mmCIF file of C-alpha atoms in Angstrom:
data_model
loop_
_atom_site.group_PDB
_atom_site.id
_atom_site.type_symbol
_atom_site.label_atom_id
_atom_site.label_comp_id
_atom_site.label_asym_id
_atom_site.label_seq_id
_atom_site.Cartn_x
_atom_site.Cartn_y
_atom_site.Cartn_z
ATOM 1 C CA MET A 1 -22.068 -16.307 4.711
ATOM 2 C CA GLU A 2 -17.913 -17.247 4.019
ATOM 3 C CA PHE A 3 -15.856 -16.187 0.960
ATOM 4 C CA GLU A 4 -12.150 -17.240 -0.616
ATOM 5 C CA LEU A 5 -10.951 -13.865 -2.479
ATOM 6 C CA GLY A 6 -7.911 -14.839 -4.889
ATOM 7 C CA ARG A 7 -7.197 -14.843 -8.332
ATOM 8 C CA ILE A 8 -8.918 -17.160 -10.497
ATOM 9 C CA SER A 9 -7.761 -20.862 -11.414
ATOM 10 C CA LEU A 10 -7.444 -22.421 -14.502
ATOM 11 C CA ILE A 11 -10.718 -24.433 -13.531
ATOM 12 C CA ASP A 12 -12.463 -21.582 -13.382
ATOM 13 C CA ILE A 13 -11.794 -18.903 -16.755
ATOM 14 C CA PRO A 14 -15.473 -21.433 -17.633
ATOM 15 C CA ALA A 15 -17.149 -20.406 -14.574
ATOM 16 C CA LEU A 16 -15.876 -15.959 -15.019
ATOM 17 C CA ARG A 17 -16.770 -16.848 -18.381
ATOM 18 C CA GLU A 18 -20.715 -17.502 -17.682
ATOM 19 C CA LEU A 19 -20.612 -14.754 -14.837
ATOM 20 C CA PHE A 20 -19.186 -12.352 -17.164
ATOM 21 C CA VAL A 21 -22.421 -13.179 -19.822
ATOM 22 C CA LYS A 22 -24.770 -12.223 -17.007
ATOM 23 C CA ALA A 23 -23.051 -8.987 -16.520
ATOM 24 C CA ALA A 24 -23.010 -7.877 -19.853
ATOM 25 C CA ASP A 25 -26.325 -9.277 -19.680
ATOM 26 C CA GLU A 26 -27.741 -7.857 -16.163
ATOM 27 C CA SER A 27 -25.565 -4.861 -15.406
ATOM 28 C CA PHE A 28 -24.472 -3.248 -18.596
ATOM 29 C CA GLY A 29 -28.209 -2.573 -19.985
ATOM 30 C CA TYR A 30 -27.844 1.288 -20.568
ATOM 31 C CA PHE A 31 -24.978 0.092 -23.478
ATOM 32 C CA PRO A 32 -27.118 -1.364 -26.733
ATOM 33 C CA GLU A 33 -27.627 -4.431 -27.829
ATOM 34 C CA ARG A 34 -24.933 -4.532 -30.440
ATOM 35 C CA TYR A 35 -22.318 -3.046 -27.761
ATOM 36 C CA ARG A 36 -22.757 -5.673 -25.059
ATOM 37 C CA ASP A 37 -22.278 -8.783 -27.727
ATOM 38 C CA GLU A 38 -19.903 -7.276 -29.169
ATOM 39 C CA MET A 39 -18.592 -7.571 -25.261
ATOM 40 C CA VAL A 40 -19.712 -11.054 -25.146
ATOM 41 C CA ARG A 41 -17.180 -11.615 -27.387
ATOM 42 C CA GLN A 42 -14.819 -9.775 -26.681
ATOM 43 C CA ASN A 43 -14.586 -11.396 -23.631
ATOM 44 C CA SER A 44 -14.808 -15.678 -25.093
ATOM 45 C CA LEU A 45 -13.894 -18.483 -22.785
ATOM 46 C CA SER A 46 -10.743 -18.584 -25.141
ATOM 47 C CA LYS A 47 -10.351 -14.833 -24.898
ATOM 48 C CA LEU A 48 -10.633 -15.420 -20.536
ATOM 49 C CA ALA A 49 -8.039 -18.483 -21.049
ATOM 50 C CA ALA A 50 -6.025 -16.064 -23.299
ATOM 51 C CA ALA A 51 -5.529 -13.208 -20.759
ATOM 52 C CA TRP A 52 -5.219 -15.484 -17.869
ATOM 53 C CA VAL A 53 -1.951 -15.731 -19.038
ATOM 54 C CA LYS A 54 -1.290 -12.387 -19.851
ATOM 55 C CA PRO A 55 2.197 -11.647 -17.773
ATOM 56 C CA GLU A 56 -0.014 -8.110 -17.348
ATOM 57 C CA ARG A 57 -3.295 -9.486 -16.663
ATOM 58 C CA ILE A 58 -5.483 -10.312 -13.165
ATOM 59 C CA LEU A 59 -7.694 -11.884 -13.548
ATOM 60 C CA LEU A 60 -9.763 -11.700 -9.747
ATOM 61 C CA GLY A 61 -13.129 -13.592 -7.969
ATOM 62 C CA CYS A 62 -15.281 -13.965 -5.554
ATOM 63 C CA LYS A 63 -16.077 -17.668 -4.555
ATOM 64 C CA LEU A 64 -18.439 -18.931 -2.034
ATOM 65 C CA GLY A 65 -17.801 -22.701 -1.973
ATOM 66 C CA ASP A 66 -17.332 -23.604 -5.564
ATOM 67 C CA GLN A 67 -19.632 -21.222 -6.498
ATOM 68 C CA LEU A 68 -17.940 -18.283 -8.639
ATOM 69 C CA ALA A 69 -19.803 -14.945 -7.014
ATOM 70 C CA GLY A 70 -17.857 -12.025 -8.837
ATOM 71 C CA PHE A 71 -14.706 -10.647 -10.392
ATOM 72 C CA ALA A 72 -11.728 -8.092 -11.036
ATOM 73 C CA ILE A 73 -10.838 -8.309 -14.079
ATOM 74 C CA GLY A 74 -7.502 -5.902 -15.071
ATOM 75 C CA GLY A 75 -4.392 -4.966 -16.015
ATOM 76 C CA LEU A 76 -0.798 -2.529 -16.285
ATOM 77 C CA PRO A 77 0.224 -2.519 -19.565
ATOM 78 C CA GLU A 78 4.183 -1.248 -20.639
ATOM 79 C CA THR A 79 3.368 2.081 -18.385
ATOM 80 C CA ALA A 80 3.040 2.510 -15.146
ATOM 81 C CA VAL A 81 -0.833 3.264 -14.887
ATOM 82 C CA GLY A 82 -3.241 -0.208 -14.597
ATOM 83 C CA TYR A 83 -6.507 -0.513 -14.957
ATOM 84 C CA ILE A 84 -9.512 -2.070 -13.881
ATOM 85 C CA TYR A 85 -11.386 -3.548 -17.116
ATOM 86 C CA TRP A 86 -14.601 -4.753 -15.004
ATOM 87 C CA LEU A 87 -15.901 -5.839 -11.886
ATOM 88 C CA TYR A 88 -18.826 -7.395 -10.882
ATOM 89 C CA VAL A 89 -20.345 -9.745 -7.621
ATOM 90 C CA ASP A 90 -23.589 -11.286 -8.035
ATOM 91 C CA SER A 91 -26.399 -9.981 -7.724
ATOM 92 C CA PRO A 92 -27.579 -12.985 -4.738
ATOM 93 C CA ALA A 93 -24.345 -11.429 -3.062
ATOM 94 C CA ARG A 94 -24.300 -7.625 -3.101
ATOM 95 C CA GLY A 95 -24.366 -6.327 -0.080
ATOM 96 C CA SER A 96 -21.177 -8.729 2.325
ATOM 97 C CA ASN A 97 -18.650 -5.887 0.309
ATOM 98 C CA LEU A 98 -17.525 -8.284 -1.976
ATOM 99 C CA GLY A 99 -17.028 -5.964 -4.374
ATOM 100 C CA LEU A 100 -14.989 -3.404 -2.500
ATOM 101 C CA LYS A 101 -12.479 -6.413 -1.322
ATOM 102 C CA LEU A 102 -11.958 -7.786 -5.221
ATOM 103 C CA LEU A 103 -11.354 -3.738 -5.920
ATOM 104 C CA ALA A 104 -8.724 -3.993 -2.543
ATOM 105 C CA ARG A 105 -7.068 -6.573 -3.536
ATOM 106 C CA MET A 106 -6.977 -5.705 -7.205
ATOM 107 C CA MET A 107 -6.146 -2.251 -6.193
ATOM 108 C CA ARG A 108 -2.892 -4.477 -4.321
ATOM 109 C CA GLU A 109 -2.147 -5.589 -6.470
ATOM 110 C CA LEU A 110 -1.571 -3.611 -9.574
ATOM 111 C CA ARG A 111 0.619 -1.457 -6.645
ATOM 112 C CA LEU A 112 2.806 -4.720 -6.362
ATOM 113 C CA ARG A 113 3.790 -4.671 -10.509
ATOM 114 C CA GLY A 114 4.239 -1.370 -10.059
ATOM 115 C CA ALA A 115 1.107 0.983 -10.615
ATOM 116 C CA GLU A 116 1.428 4.899 -10.085
ATOM 117 C CA ARG A 117 -2.072 5.212 -10.527
ATOM 118 C CA ILE A 118 -5.204 2.944 -11.541
ATOM 119 C CA GLU A 119 -7.733 4.319 -14.111
ATOM 120 C CA LEU A 120 -11.483 2.865 -14.531
ATOM 121 C CA ILE A 121 -14.346 4.419 -16.386
ATOM 122 C CA THR A 122 -17.667 3.242 -15.778
ATOM 123 C CA HIS A 123 -21.555 4.756 -16.388
ATOM 124 C CA ASP A 124 -23.851 5.012 -13.215
ATOM 125 C CA ILE A 125 -21.501 4.762 -9.738
ATOM 126 C CA ALA A 126 -18.547 7.360 -9.780
ATOM 127 C CA ARG A 127 -19.948 8.141 -5.783
ATOM 128 C CA TYR A 128 -19.615 4.380 -5.083
ATOM 129 C CA TYR A 129 -15.573 5.201 -6.857
ATOM 130 C CA ILE A 130 -14.776 8.454 -5.349
ATOM 131 C CA ARG A 131 -15.906 6.898 -1.828
ATOM 132 C CA GLN A 132 -13.114 5.286 -2.247
ATOM 133 C CA GLY A 133 -9.877 7.502 -3.313
ATOM 134 C CA PHE A 134 -10.568 7.652 -6.892
ATOM 135 C CA GLU A 135 -11.120 10.709 -8.352
ATOM 136 C CA PRO A 136 -12.575 12.029 -11.879
ATOM 137 C CA ALA A 137 -10.443 12.916 -14.297
ATOM 138 C CA GLY A 138 -12.723 13.991 -17.168
ATOM 139 C CA GLN A 139 -16.228 11.719 -19.658
ATOM 140 C CA LEU A 140 -15.957 10.169 -22.745
ATOM 141 C CA ASN A 141 -18.672 8.531 -24.525
ATOM 142 C CA LEU A 142 -19.133 5.894 -26.229
ATOM 143 C CA GLU A 143 -21.689 3.768 -28.031
ATOM 144 C CA GLY A 144 -23.710 7.229 -27.072
ATOM 145 C CA ILE A 145 -23.476 6.647 -23.507
ATOM 146 C CA MET A 146 -21.580 8.616 -21.861
ATOM 147 C CA MET A 147 -18.738 7.408 -18.597
ATOM 148 C CA GLN A 148 -16.861 8.794 -16.518
ATOM 149 C CA ARG A 149 -13.032 8.287 -15.969
ATOM 150 C CA LEU A 150 -11.722 8.304 -12.758
ATOM 151 C CA SER A 151 -8.358 8.076 -11.447
ATOM 152 C CA PHE A 152 -6.127 6.826 -8.654
ATOM 153 C CA LYS A 153 -2.465 8.204 -6.982
ATOM 154 C CA VAL A 154 -1.672 5.155 -5.932
ATOM 155 C CA ARG A 155 1.149 6.175 -3.243
#
């Protein structure tokens, strides 16, 4: 399978929204339904389009032909700390290292924009990120779910 990895184009925002809804339904079932509904609402088509034009936001996608197979959403607010907010690979495309490719590209984009540290929060795949060089940076309770905060020091 030959995948194309890069910035999401404006024309791909509807596909991003569709895949985001699928991710919320399939991969975030550990959150209460009302919280998942709020995540979906906060990432509406119009809000994703607005994020696309914000210079501090990074929207990456991985496509197989014209089909979006995965995405990563990150950002670098006014500090030197970059954030990876979302990283998702559609279930049929898993096992082809797309997640790792999206992660590496997002980290590179954040580093190029001046990030000195990159942070993310995860529930159940902290070991995956630790293998990629992230370090545990604490825990937090989000909607009754213990989440791991991880940090990566940019070299």
